[in-house]
XYZ file of C-alpha atoms in Angstrom:
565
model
C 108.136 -56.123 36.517
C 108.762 -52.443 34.855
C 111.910 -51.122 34.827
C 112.096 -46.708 34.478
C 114.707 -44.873 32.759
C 117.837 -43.434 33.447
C 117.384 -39.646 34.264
C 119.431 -36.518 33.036
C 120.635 -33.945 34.393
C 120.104 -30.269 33.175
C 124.211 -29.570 32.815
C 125.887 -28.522 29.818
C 129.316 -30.027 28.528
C 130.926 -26.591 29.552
C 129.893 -26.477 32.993
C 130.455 -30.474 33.705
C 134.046 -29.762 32.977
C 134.303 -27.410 35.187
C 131.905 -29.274 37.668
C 133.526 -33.028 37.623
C 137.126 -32.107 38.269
C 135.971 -29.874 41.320
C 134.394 -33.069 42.657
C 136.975 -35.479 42.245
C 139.326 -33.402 44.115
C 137.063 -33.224 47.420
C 136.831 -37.015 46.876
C 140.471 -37.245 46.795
C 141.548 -35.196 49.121
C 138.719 -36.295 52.273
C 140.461 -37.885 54.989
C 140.217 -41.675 55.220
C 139.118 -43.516 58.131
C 141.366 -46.348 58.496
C 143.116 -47.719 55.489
C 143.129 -50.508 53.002
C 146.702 -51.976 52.140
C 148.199 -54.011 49.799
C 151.666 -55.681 49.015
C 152.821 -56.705 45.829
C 153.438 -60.239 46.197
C 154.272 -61.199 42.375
C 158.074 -62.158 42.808
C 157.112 -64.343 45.979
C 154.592 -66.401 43.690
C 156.988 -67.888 41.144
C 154.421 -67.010 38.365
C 156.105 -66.502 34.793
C 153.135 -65.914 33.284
C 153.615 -63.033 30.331
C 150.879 -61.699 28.484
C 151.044 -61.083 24.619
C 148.475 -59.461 22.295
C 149.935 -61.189 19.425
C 150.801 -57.683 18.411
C 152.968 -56.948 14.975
C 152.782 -52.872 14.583
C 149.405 -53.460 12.641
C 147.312 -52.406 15.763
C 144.308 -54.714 14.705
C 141.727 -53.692 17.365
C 141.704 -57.178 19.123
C 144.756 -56.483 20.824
C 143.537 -53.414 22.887
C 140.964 -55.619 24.816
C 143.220 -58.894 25.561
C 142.485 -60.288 28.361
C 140.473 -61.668 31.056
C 141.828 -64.310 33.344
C 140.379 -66.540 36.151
C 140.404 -67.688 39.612
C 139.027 -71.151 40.496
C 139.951 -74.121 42.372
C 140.469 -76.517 39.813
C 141.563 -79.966 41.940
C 139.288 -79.562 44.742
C 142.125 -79.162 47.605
C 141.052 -75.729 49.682
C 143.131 -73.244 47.276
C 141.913 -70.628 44.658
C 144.420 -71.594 41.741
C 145.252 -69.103 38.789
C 144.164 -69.255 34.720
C 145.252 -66.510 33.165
C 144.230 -65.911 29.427
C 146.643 -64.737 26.450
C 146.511 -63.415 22.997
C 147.910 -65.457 19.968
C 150.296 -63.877 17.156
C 148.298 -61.736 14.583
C 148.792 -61.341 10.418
C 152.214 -60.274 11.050
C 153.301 -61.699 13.917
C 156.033 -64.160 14.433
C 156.851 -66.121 17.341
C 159.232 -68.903 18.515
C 157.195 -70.068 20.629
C 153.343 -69.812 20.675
C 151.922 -68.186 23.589
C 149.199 -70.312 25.425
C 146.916 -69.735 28.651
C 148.698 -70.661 31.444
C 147.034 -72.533 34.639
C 149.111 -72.044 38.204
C 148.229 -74.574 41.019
C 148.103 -73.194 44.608
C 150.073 -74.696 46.419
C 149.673 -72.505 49.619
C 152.008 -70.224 51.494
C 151.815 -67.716 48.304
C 153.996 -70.234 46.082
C 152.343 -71.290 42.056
C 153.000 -74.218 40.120
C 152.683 -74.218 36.290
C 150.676 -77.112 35.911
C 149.352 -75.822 31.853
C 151.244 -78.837 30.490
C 150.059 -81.543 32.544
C 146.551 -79.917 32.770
C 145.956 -79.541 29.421
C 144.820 -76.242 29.308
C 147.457 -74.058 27.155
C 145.380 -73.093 24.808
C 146.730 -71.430 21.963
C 143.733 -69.128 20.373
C 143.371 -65.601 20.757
C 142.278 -65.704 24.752
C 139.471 -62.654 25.701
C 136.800 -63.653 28.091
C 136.389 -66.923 30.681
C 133.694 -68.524 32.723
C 134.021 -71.671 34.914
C 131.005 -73.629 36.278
C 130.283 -77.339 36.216
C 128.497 -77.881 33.139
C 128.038 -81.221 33.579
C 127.371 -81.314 37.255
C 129.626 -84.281 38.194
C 131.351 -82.426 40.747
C 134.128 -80.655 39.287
C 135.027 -77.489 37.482
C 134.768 -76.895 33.802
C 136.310 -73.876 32.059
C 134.997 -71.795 29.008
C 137.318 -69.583 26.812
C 135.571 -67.177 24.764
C 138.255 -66.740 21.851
C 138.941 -64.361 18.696
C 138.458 -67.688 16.462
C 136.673 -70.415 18.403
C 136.075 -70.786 21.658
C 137.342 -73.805 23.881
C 135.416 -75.481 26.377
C 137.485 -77.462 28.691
C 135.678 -80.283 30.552
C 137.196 -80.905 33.951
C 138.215 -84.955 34.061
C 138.556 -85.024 37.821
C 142.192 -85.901 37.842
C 143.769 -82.449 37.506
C 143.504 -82.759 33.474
C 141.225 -81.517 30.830
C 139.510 -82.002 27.957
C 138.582 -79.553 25.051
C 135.024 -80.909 24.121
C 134.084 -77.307 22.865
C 132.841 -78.893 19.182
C 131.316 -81.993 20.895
C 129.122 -79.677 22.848
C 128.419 -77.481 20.186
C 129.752 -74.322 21.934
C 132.946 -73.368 19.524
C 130.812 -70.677 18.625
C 132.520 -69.567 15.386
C 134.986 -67.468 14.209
C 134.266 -63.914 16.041
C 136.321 -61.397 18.123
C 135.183 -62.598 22.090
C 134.021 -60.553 25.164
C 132.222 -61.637 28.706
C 131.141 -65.062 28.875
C 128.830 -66.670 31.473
C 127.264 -70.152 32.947
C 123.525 -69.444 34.316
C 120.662 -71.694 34.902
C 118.244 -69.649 32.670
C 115.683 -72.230 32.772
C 115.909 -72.978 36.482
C 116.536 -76.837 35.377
C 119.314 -77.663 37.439
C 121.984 -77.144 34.838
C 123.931 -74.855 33.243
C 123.235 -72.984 30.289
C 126.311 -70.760 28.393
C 125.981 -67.092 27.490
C 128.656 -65.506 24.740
C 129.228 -62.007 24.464
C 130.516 -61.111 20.796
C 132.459 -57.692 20.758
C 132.617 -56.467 17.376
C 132.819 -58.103 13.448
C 136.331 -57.129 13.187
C 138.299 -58.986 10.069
C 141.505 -58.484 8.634
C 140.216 -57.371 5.437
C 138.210 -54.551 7.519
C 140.830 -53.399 9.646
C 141.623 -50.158 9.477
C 143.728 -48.034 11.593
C 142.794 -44.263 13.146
C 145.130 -41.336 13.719
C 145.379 -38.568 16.485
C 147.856 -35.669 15.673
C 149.592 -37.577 12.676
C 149.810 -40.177 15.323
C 149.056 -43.760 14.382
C 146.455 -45.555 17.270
C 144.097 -48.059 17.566
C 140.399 -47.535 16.027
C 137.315 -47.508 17.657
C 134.202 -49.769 18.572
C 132.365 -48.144 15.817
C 134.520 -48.524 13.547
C 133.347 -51.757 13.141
C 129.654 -53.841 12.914
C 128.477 -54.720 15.553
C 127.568 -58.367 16.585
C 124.549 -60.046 18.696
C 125.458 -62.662 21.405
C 124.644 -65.824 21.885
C 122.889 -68.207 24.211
C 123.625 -71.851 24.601
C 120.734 -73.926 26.548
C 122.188 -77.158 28.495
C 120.602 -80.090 26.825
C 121.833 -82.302 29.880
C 123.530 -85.045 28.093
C 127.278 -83.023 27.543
C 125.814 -81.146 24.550
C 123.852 -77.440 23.931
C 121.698 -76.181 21.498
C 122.297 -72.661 19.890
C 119.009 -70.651 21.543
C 119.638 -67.456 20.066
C 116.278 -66.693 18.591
C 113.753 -68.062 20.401
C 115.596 -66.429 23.889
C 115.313 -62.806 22.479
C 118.985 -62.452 22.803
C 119.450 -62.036 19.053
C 117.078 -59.151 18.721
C 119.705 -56.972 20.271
C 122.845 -56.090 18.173
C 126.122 -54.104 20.365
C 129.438 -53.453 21.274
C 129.956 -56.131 24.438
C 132.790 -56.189 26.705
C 132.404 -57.008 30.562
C 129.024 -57.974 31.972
C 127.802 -59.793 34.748
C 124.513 -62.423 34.831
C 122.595 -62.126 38.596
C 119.035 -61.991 40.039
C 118.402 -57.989 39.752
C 114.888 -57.862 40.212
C 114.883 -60.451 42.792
C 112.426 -62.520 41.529
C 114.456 -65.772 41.541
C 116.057 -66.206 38.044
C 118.735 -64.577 36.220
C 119.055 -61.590 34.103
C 122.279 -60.804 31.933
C 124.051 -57.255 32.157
C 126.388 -56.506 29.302
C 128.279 -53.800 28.911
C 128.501 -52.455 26.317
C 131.229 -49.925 24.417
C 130.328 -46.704 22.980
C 126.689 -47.861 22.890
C 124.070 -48.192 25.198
C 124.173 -50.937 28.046
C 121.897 -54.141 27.578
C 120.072 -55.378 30.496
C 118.602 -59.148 29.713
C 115.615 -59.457 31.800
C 114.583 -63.318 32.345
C 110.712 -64.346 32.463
C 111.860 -67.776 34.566
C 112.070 -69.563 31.801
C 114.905 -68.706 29.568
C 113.278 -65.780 27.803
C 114.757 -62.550 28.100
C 113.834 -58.638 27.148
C 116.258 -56.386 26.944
C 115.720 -53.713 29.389
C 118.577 -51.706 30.105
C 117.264 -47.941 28.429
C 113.953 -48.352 30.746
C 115.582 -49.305 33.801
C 118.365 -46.894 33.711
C 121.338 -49.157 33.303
C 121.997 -48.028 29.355
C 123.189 -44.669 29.824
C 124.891 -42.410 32.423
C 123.012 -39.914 34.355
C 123.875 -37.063 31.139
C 121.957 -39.389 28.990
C 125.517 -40.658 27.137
C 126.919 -43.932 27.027
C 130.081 -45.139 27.721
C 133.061 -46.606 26.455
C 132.111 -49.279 28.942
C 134.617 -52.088 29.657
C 134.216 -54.437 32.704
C 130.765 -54.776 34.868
C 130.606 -56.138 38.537
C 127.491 -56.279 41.093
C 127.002 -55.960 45.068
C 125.237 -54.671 47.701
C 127.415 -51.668 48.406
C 124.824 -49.893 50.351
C 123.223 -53.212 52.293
C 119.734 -52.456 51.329
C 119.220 -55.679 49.768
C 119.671 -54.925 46.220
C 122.076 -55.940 43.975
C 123.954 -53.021 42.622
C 126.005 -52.074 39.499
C 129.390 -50.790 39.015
C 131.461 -50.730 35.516
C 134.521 -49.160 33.837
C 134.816 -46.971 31.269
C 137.073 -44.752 29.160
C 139.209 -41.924 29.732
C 137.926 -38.656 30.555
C 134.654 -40.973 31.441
C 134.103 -41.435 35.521
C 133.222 -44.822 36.222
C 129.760 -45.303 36.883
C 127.975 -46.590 40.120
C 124.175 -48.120 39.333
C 121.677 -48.081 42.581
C 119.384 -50.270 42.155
C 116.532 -48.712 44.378
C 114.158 -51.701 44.572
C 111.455 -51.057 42.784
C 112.279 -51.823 39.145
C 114.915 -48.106 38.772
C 118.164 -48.031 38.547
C 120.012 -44.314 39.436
C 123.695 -43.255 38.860
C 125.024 -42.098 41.449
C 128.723 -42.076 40.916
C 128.865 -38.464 41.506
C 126.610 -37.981 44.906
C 128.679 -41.416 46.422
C 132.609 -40.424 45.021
C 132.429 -43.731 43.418
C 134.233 -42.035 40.568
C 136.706 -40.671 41.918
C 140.175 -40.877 40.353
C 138.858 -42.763 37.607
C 138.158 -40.112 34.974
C 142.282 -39.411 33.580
C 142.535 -43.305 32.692
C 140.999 -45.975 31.396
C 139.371 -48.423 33.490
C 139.003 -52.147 33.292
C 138.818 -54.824 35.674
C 136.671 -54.083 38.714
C 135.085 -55.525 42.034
C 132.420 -54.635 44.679
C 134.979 -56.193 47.688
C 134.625 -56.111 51.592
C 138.587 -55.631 51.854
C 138.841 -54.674 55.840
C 136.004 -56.734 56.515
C 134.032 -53.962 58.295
C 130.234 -54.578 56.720
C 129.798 -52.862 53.655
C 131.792 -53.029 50.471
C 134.762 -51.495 48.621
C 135.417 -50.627 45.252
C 139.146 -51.862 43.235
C 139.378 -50.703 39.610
C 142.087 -51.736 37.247
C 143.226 -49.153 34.828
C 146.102 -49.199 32.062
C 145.586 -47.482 28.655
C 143.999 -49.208 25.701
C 146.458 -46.824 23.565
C 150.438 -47.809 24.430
C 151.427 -44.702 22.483
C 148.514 -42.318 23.746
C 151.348 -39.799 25.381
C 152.476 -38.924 21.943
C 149.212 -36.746 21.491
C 147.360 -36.465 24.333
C 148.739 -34.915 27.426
C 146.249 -35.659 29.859
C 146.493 -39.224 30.578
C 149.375 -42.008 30.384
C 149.383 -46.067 28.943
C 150.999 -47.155 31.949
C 148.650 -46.203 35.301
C 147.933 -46.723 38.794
C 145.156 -49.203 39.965
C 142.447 -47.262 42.318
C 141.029 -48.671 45.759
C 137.535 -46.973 47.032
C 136.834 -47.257 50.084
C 133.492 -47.280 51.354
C 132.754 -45.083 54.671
C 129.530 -47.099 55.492
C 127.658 -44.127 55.123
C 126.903 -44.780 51.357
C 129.818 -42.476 50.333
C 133.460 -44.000 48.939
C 136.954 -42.149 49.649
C 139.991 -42.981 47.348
C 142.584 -44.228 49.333
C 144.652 -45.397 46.834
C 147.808 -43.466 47.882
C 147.708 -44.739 51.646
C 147.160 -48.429 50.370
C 150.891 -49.838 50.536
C 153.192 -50.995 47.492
C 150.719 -53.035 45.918
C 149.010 -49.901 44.617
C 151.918 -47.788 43.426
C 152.354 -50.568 40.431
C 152.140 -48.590 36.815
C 151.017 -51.315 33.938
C 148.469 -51.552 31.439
C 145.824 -53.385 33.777
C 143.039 -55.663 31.911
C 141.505 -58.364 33.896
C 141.018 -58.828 37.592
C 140.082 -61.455 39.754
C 139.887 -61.123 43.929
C 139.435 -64.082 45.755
C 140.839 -65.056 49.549
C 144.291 -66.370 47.951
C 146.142 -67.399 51.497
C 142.494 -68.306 52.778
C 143.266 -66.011 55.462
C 139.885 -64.466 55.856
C 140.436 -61.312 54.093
C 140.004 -61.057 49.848
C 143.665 -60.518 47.416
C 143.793 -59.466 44.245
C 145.099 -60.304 40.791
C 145.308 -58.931 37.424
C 146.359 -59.519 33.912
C 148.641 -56.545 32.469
C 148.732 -56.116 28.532
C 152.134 -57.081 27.608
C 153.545 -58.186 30.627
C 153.130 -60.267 33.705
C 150.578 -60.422 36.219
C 150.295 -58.379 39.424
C 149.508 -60.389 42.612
C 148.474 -58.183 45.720
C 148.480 -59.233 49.266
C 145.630 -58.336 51.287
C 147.711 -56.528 54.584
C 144.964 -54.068 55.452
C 144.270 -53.714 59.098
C 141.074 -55.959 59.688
C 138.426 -54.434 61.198
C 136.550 -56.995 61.942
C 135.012 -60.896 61.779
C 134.201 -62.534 58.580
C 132.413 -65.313 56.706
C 133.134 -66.950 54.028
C 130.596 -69.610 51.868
C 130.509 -72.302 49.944
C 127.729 -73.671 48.212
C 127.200 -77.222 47.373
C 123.577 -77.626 44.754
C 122.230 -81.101 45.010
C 118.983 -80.930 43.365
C 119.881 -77.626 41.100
C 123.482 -77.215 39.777
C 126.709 -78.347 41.752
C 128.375 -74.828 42.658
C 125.075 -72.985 43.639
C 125.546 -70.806 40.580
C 122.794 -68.038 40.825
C 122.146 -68.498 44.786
C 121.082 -65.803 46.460
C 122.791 -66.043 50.136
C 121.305 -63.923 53.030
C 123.615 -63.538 56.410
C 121.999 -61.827 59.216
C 124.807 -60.967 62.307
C 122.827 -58.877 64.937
C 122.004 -55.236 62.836
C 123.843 -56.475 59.956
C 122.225 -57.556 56.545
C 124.311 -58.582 53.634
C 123.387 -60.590 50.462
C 124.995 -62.228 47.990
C 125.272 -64.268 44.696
C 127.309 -66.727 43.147
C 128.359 -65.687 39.852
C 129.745 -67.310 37.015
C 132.013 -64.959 34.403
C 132.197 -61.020 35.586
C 133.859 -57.902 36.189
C 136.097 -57.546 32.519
C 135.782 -60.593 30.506
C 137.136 -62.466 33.593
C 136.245 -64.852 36.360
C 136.393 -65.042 40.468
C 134.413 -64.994 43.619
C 132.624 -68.166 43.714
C 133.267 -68.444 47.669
C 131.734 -65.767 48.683
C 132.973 -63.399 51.540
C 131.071 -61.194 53.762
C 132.452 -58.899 56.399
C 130.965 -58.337 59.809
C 132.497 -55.780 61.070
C 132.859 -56.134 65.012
C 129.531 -58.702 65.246
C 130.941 -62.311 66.622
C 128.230 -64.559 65.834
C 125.878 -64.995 62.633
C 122.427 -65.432 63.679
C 120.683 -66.839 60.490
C 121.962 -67.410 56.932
C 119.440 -67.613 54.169
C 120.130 -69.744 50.952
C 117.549 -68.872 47.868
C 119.033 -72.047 45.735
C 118.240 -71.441 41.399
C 115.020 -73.587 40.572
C 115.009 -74.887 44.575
C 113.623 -73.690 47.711
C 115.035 -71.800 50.683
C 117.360 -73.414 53.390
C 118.085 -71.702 56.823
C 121.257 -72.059 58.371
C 121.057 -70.939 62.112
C 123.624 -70.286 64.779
C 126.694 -70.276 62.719
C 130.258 -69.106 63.936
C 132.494 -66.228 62.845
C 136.004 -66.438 61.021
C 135.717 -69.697 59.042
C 134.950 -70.817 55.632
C 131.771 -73.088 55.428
C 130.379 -75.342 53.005
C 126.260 -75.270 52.653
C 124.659 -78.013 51.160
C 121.287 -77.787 49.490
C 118.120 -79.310 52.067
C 121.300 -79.599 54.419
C 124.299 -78.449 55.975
C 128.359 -79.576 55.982
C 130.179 -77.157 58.145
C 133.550 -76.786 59.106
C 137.373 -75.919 59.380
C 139.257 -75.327 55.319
């Protein structure tokens, strides 16, 4: 298949100033047909979790991109339970106590247990990206901490504890600065293979620190080498072999942050998209058997429409225009938009942040955490971004942004066009932190998807879902029996009347972070789903007819379990 490039368009800098803010403000100031809301629910929760970058004054560059965090249910009982990464003190740092991850158990009715201890999963490295899949298919989840130092791998012993078996496997990976991390099935084998992104060669003896206005901040991306990433193939027997070179991935040297590994040609295996910052965006194309090209400059994913890159931070996919494709949508920097990535079928991608207002309110912050979300449930898909500073002190010299910032909540008219309603979307979205990760995920399993995120030096935020459902809803679980447990890389089809949605199950996404293995589909005012279509990684189709509305239900490879939570 033949990807073509990104296009651009015949503006100057001077005019796109003058153009972009004109934009944003017809975005923000279109009326909004119905509304989106959410409550801040953190103090309910019982969550103590505080985030540290290990910080000391020095501003080493590792602490502007901490951390990612994860949203999983780790003891099998119904409930999406919490992991949320932290950062680990730095040359200079003191601490009484060492900071650690920190696991919360769901217990229901919005109340968390701290269950790190008994779990054993308090890891105390320098926390950046997650995955979770079941590496070693035996029914339970498995979690993979991509580190600044090495990297943890935490094999799930089915009793509600852990194991790190990270040098065992052979996945520790070093001592380098972390990013996205993923679990595919590359090879279509029927297990799970481990992707590492690598952000940047960043040492202490290279650190160096940048100035604005006499003003002391954090340096850049470039200020540093930068790093291939690396691929891990599942040997099946608890262990992987380092598959660097002979999968093409270390051909390609960059900047990685966020990223997200799905089927974006279609063609039944999956590619890798990494995000990349201040550099051009890699797409990994996959031949179906674990070799990849990097494609991103031909199919239009490297660059922005004005032929720049980004400071690009977290990457998500979806269908936000239900034409079958899997779309693109990823952060950036401030006084950057956002960018939206069409995927038009037929091996292009096109921007089209500015033609759908998928930018809007983005371009005064910087932007992190992100999700392609059906939040009122009414058939087509939403847009949350996360946004906090990566500078604390960036007031001091710059005037036209803030550390501490709103999160922003797109909503999608249906019509291929997306409104910021941010303002009219409750308490939930008038919080001001430093955002980082984000996970969304049906927390209450109430039929509608909440949201959480990590905040740089401080605790989390937990948002309610309260919006105003429009409609039915549908929510999947797979269950691989010939290919791997979790249905990792399924492609899910749901037909309900004139509605067509699709799906994948992912494993690592959005920035450096991990969520949304149920997956949740909205269906507007449509009470009955006709046919769902399951495209199972290295397995044939099943067909699921008949199937009822409002419910969670489990899908089993060459057969069906379906039911109440």
């Amino acid at each position: 298949m033949i990807f073509s490039g990104g296009r651009v368009f015949g503006l100057s800098i001077g005019r796109l100033i003058v153009v972009v803010p004109a934009l944003l403000c017809i975005w923000a100031c279109a009326p909004a047909d119905g509304a989106i809301v959410f409550s801040d629910v953190t103090k309910e929760t019982s969550i103590t979790f505080i985030h540290t970058d290990g910080s000391s004054g020095q501003r080493y560059i590792v602490e502007s991109v901490s951390s990612g965090l994860a949203l999983f249910d780790y003891d099998g009982d119904g409930n999406v339970d919490i992991y949320f990464l932290n950062g680990a003190p730095l040359r200079g740092a003191k601490y009484d106590n060492a900071p650690t991850n920190e696991l919360y158990r769901n217990e229901g009715g919005w109340r968390f247990t701290n269950v790190t201890e008994r779990a054993g999963v308090g890891d105390t490295g320098y926390g950046l990206g997650v995955a979770v899949g079941d590496y070693d298919n035996d029914g339970d989840l498995d979690i993979y901490v991509n580190n600044y130092g090495p990297n943890v791998l935490y094999r799930n012993n089915g009793d509600g504890t852990f194991t790190d078996v990270a040098s065992h496997a052979g996945v520790a990976n070093g001592h380098k600065v972390g990013a996205a991390t993923h679990f595919l099935d590359m090879d279509k084998d029927g297990d799970l293979d481990l992707f590492v992104a690598n952000y940047l060669d960043f040492t202490y003896e290279n650190h160096m620190i940048r100035t604005s206005k006499g003003i002391p901040k954090y340096a850049g991306p470039m200020d540093f080498p930068p790093m291939p990433n690396d691929l891990y193939r599942n040997n099946g027997d608890g262990t992987f072999t380092d598959v660097n070179i002979e999968s093409g991935i270390a051909e390609h040297k960059g900047w990685g942050m966020g990223g997200v590994s799905a089927d974006f040609d279609n063609d039944g295996d999956t590619d890798i998209y990494i995000a990349n910052d201040e550099y051009a965006n890699f797409l990994f194309q996959n031949d179906g058997t674990g070799k990849f090209e990097e494609t991103g400059l031909i199919i239009g994913v490297a660059y922005d429409l004005h032929g720049d890159d980004q400071g690009s931070m977290g990457a998500d996919c979806g269908d936000y225009d239900n034409d079958g494709w899997l779309d693109i949508y990823q952060t950036s920097y401030a006084e950057e938009l956002t960018a939206l990535y069409r995927n038009l079928g037929n091996g292009l991608f096109e921007d089209v942040t500015m033609v759908t207002g998928a930018g809007a309110g983005t371009m005064e912050y910087v932007t992190w955490g992100n999700s392609m979300v059906d939040f009122d449930n009414d058939g087509d898909r939403d847009i949350f971004v996360a946004c906090g500073h990566l500078q604390d002190n960036v007031e001091l010299y710059n005037n036209t942004t803030t550390s501490f910032c709103p999160n922003i909540i797109l909503m999608n008219t249906g019509e291929g066009k997306f409104i910021d309603v941010s303002d009219q979307g409750g308490d939930g979205m008038k919080v001001k932190l430093r955002s980082r990760g984000a996970g969304f995920d049906d927390l209450d399993n109430d039929g509608d998807v909440d949201v959480v995120i990590l905040n740089s030096r401080s605790g989390p935020t937990i948002l309610r879902n309260d919006s105003p459902s429009k409609g039915h809803w549908l929510q999947v679980r797979l269950k691989g029996v010939k290919t791997n447990r979790d249905g990792i890389g399924a492609h899910v089809k749901v037909v309900s009347g004139d509605l067509t949605l699709i799906d994948e199950v992912h494993s690592g996404r959005g920035y450096q972070s991990h969520y949304g293995m149920r997956l949740h589909f909205g269906l507007g005012n449509r009470d009955k789903i006709d046919r769902i279509e399951v495209r199972w990684i290295g397995g044939g189709t099943d067909v699921f007819e008949n199937i009822a509305v409002d419910q969670l239900i489990t899908l089993t490879e060459s057969g069906s379990e379906i039911g109440p939570r």
